[in-house]
Coordinates of C-alpha atoms in Angstrom, one line a residue:
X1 CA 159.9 68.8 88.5
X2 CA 159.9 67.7 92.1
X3 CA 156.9 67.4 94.0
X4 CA 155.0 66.4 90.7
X5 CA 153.7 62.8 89.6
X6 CA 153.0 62.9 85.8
X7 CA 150.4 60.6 84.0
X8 CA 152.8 60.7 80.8
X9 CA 156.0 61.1 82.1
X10 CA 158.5 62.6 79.8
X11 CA 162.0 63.1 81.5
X12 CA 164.5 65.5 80.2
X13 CA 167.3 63.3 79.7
X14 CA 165.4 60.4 78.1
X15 CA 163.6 60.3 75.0
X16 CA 161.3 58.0 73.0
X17 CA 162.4 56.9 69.8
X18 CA 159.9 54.1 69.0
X19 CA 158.9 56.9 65.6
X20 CA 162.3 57.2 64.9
X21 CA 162.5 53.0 64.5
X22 CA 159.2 52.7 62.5
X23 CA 161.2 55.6 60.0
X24 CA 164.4 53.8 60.4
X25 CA 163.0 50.8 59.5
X26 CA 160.9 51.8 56.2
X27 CA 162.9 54.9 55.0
X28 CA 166.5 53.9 55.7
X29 CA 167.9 56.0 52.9
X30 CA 166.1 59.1 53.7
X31 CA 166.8 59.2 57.9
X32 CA 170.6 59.8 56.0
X33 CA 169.6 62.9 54.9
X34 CA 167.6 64.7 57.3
X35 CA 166.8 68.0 58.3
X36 CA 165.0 69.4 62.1
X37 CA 163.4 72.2 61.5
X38 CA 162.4 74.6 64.6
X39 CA 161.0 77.6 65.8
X40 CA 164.1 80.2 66.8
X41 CA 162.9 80.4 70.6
X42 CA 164.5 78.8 73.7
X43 CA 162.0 75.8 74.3
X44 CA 161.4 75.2 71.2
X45 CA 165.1 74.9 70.1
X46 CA 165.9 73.0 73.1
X47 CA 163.4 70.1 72.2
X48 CA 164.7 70.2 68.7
X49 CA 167.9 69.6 70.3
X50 CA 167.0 66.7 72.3
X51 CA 165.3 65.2 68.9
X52 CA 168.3 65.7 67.6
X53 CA 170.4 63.9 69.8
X54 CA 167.8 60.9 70.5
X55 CA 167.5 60.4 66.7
X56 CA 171.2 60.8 66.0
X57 CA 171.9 57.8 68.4
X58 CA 169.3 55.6 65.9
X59 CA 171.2 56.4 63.5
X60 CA 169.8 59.5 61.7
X61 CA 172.0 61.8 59.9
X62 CA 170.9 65.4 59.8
X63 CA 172.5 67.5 57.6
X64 CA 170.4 70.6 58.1
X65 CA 169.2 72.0 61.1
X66 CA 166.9 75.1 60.0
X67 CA 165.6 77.9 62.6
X68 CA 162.1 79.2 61.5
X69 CA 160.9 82.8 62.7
X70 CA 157.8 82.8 64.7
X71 CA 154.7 82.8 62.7
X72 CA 157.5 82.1 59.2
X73 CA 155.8 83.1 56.2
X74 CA 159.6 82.9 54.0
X75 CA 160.1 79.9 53.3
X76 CA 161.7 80.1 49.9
X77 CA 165.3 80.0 50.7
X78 CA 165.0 77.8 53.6
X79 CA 163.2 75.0 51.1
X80 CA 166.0 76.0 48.7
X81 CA 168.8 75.1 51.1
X82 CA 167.4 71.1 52.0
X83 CA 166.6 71.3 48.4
X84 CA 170.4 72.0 47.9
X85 CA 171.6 69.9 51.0
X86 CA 169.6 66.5 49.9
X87 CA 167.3 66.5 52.6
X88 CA 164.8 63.6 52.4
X89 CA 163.5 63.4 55.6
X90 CA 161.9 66.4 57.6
X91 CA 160.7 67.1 61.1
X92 CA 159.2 70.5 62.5
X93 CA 159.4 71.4 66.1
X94 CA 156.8 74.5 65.9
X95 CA 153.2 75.0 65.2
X96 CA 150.9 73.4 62.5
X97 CA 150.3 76.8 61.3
X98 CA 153.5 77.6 60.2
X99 CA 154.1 73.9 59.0
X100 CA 151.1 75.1 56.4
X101 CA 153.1 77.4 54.9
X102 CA 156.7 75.2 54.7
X103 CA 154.8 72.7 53.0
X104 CA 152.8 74.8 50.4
X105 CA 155.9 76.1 49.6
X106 CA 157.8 72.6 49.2
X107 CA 155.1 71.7 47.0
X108 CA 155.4 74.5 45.0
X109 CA 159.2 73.7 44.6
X110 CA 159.1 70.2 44.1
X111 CA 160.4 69.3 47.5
X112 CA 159.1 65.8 48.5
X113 CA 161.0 64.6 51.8
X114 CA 159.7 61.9 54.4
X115 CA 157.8 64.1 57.4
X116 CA 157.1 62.6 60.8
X117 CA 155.8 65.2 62.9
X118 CA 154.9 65.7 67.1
X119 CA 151.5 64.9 68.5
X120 CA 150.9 68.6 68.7
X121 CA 150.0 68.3 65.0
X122 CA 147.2 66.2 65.7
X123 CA 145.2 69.1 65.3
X124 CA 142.3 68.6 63.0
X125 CA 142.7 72.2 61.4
X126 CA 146.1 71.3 60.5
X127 CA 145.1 69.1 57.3
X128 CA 142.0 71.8 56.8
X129 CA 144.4 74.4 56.8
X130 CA 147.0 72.7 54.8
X131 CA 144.6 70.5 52.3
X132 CA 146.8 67.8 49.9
X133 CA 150.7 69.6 50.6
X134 CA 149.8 67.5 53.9
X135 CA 148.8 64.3 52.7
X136 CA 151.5 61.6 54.1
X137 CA 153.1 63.7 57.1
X138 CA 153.5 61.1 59.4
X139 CA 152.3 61.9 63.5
X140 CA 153.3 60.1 66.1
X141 CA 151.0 59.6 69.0
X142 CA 151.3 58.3 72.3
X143 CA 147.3 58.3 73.6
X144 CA 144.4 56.9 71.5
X145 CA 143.2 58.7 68.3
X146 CA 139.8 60.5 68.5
X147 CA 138.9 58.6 65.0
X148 CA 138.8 55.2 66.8
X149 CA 137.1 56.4 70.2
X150 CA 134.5 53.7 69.2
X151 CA 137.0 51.1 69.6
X152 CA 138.2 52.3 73.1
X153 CA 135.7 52.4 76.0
X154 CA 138.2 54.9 78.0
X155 CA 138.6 57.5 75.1
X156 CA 134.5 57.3 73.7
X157 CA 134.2 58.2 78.1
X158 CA 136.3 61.2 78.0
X159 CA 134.4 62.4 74.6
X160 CA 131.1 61.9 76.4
X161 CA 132.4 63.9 79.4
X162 CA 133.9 66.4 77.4
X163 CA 130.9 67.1 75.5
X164 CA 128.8 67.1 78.5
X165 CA 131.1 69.9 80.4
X166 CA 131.3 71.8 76.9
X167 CA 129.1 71.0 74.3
X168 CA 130.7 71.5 70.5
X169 CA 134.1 71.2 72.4
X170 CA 136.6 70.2 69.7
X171 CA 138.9 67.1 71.3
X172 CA 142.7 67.7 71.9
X173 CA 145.1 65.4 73.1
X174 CA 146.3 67.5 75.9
X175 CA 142.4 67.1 77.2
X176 CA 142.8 64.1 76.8
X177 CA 145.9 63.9 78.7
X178 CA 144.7 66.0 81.2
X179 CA 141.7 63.9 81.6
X180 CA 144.4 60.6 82.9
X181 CA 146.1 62.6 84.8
X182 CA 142.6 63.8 86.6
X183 CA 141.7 60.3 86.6
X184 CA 144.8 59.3 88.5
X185 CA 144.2 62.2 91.4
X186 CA 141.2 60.9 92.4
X187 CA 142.3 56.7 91.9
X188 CA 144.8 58.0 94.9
X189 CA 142.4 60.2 96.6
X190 CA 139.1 57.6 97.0
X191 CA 142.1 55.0 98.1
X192 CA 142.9 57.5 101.0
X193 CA 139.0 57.4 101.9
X194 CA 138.8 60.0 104.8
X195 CA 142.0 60.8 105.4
X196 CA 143.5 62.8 102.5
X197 CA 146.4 65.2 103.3
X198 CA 149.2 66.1 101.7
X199 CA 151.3 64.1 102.8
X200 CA 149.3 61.2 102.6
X201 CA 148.3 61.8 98.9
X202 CA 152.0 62.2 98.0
X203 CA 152.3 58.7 99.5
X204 CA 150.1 57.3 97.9
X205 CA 150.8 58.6 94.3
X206 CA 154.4 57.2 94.7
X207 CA 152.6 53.9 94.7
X208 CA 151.4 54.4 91.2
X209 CA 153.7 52.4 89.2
X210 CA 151.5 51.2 86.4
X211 CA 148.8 53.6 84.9
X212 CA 147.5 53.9 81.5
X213 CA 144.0 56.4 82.1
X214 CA 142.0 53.3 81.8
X215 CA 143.3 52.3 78.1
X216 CA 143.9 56.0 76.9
X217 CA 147.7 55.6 76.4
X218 CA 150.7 52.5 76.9
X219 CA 151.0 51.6 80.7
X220 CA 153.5 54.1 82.4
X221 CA 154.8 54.2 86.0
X222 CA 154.1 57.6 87.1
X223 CA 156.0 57.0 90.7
X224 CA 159.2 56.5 88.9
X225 CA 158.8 59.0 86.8
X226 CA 159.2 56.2 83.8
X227 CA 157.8 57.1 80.2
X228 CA 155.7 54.4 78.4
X229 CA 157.5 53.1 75.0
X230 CA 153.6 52.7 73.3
X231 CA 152.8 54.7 70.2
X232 CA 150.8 55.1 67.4
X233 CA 151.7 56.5 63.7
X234 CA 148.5 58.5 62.3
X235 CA 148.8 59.4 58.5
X236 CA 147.2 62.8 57.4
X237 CA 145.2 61.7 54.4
X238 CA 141.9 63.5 52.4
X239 CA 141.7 66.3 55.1
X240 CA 141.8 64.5 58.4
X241 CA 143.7 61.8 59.8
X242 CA 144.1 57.9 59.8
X243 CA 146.1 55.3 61.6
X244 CA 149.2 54.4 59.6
X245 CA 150.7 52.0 62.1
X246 CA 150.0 49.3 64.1
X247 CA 147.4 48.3 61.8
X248 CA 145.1 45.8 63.1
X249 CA 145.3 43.3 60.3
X250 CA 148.8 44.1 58.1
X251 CA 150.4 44.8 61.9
X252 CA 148.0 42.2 64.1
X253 CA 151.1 40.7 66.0
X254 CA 152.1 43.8 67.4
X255 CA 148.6 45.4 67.0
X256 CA 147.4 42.7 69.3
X257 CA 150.2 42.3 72.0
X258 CA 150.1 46.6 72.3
X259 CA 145.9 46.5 72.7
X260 CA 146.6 48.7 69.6
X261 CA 149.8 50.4 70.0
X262 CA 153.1 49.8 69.4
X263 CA 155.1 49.1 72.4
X264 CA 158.5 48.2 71.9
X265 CA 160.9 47.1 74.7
X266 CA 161.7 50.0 77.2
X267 CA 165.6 49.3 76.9
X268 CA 165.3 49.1 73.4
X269 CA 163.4 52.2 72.7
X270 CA 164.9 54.8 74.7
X271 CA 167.6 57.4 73.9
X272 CA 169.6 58.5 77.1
X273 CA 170.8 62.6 76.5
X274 CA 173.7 63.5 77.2
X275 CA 173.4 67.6 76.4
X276 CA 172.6 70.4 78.9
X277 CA 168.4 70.6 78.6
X278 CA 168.0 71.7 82.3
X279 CA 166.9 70.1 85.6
X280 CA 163.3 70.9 85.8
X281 CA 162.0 72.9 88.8
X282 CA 163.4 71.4 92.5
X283 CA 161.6 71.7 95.9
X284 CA 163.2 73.9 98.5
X285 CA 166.0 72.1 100.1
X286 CA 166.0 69.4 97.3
X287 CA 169.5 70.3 95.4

């Protein structure tokens, strides 16, 4: 949208396939079977779509693309078909609760397929909820996991605020994104010093070219509106979640050269769309 600098920019007609690689890379049979899976709603099915297309471009084959009703509890003959199809490899655009249920049922059938799921999974009730059907979905990640706050002075700050403002306050990563973004307002605001309009503080957020919330997420440049490649591939294991990839020792060239994160070359890890998602929200007079 115009008028709008983004901590975490994510433009519509680019998407980040850095995941997609790491899958590529160590489950190249299974990425030729694959299945997207999605909530039957307009902005669901449009992100699905642009999955789709960023993953296709990698190389993925999806033979199955599977619309879910909101709040699915069926999911018999929906296993059945990517049962039937050869699906190996899953993704869900939707909510963990309903990923519960898909995967109870898979289990039940015998249906074992590669999942790598969005960061909206990160959700610690997810793996409550969903016990061992869950262990070995893959999540990718794009700020710092809560389990390692220890390890990074910028997300053990934003813990101690949060439960300072809200005590028992479970974590989330949109907090946590919310918190950069924050953090980035008033970077441009003290560099005004007294004289903060508008104007001015539009100014000065268009000189923001490199931001990363203080070591919460990979380096972005929120002026240009230019995503960060960095990302990190948590594992759901015994209830909760741990890092799957970069590891700090196994991984410890890219580990090291990502201050923990994978960050792949830009050029390298971007998928330019080419299908109608929109044009996001325009200021008046600005086309």
């Amino acid at each position: 949208a115009d008028l709008t600098w983004y901590a975490l920019p994510n433009p519509i007609y680019e998407y980040q396939v850095g995941t997609g690689l790491w899958s590529k890379d160590n489950f190249p049979e299974a990425i030729e079977h694959a299945a997207a899976i999605y909530v039957d709603s307009p902005p669901t099915k449009r992100q699905k779509d642009r999955l789709v297309e960023a993953y296709t471009s990698i190389g993925f084959n999806f033979v199955e693309e599977v619309p879910a009703a909101i709040g699915e509890t069926n999911w018999d003959p929906k296993v059945i078909a990517m049962k039937d199809a050869g699906v190996e490899w899953i993704t869900y655009t939707g909510t963990y609760e309903e990923m519960v249920g898909l995967q109870k049922t898979a289990a039940a059938q015998g249906f074992d397929p590669v999942v790598e799921l969005e960061a909206n999974f990160y959700n610690k009730s997810y793996p409550e909820q969903a016990g061992a059907v869950a262990d070995g979905s893959f999540i990718r990640l794009t700020l710092w996991p809560f389990e390692e706050a220890e390890e990074n002075p910028a997300s053990a700050t934003y813990l101690e605020a949060l439960e300072a403002a809200v005590p028992g306050a479970e974590p989330e990563l949109l907090g946590m994104q919310a918190w950069s973004a924050a953090l980035m307002f008033a970077t441009a605001v003290d560099a005004l010093g007294n004289d903060v309009t508008r104007e001015n503080l539009a100014a000065q957020l268009d000189t923001v070219t490199s931001w990363d919330g203080g070591g919460l997420h990979g380096v972005t440049n929120p002026a240009e509106n230019i995503p960060s490649s960095c990302f990190i591939i948590m594992e759901v294991a015994d209830g909760g979640f741990r890092r799957k990839f970069p590891l700090p020792d196994e991984d410890a060239e890219v580990y090291d050269e990502g201050n923990g994160f994978s960050c792949p070359p830009l050029e390298e890890s971007t998928a330019i769309l080419t299908g109608d998602y929109g044009t996001g929200a325009k200021a008046k007079g600005g086309g």
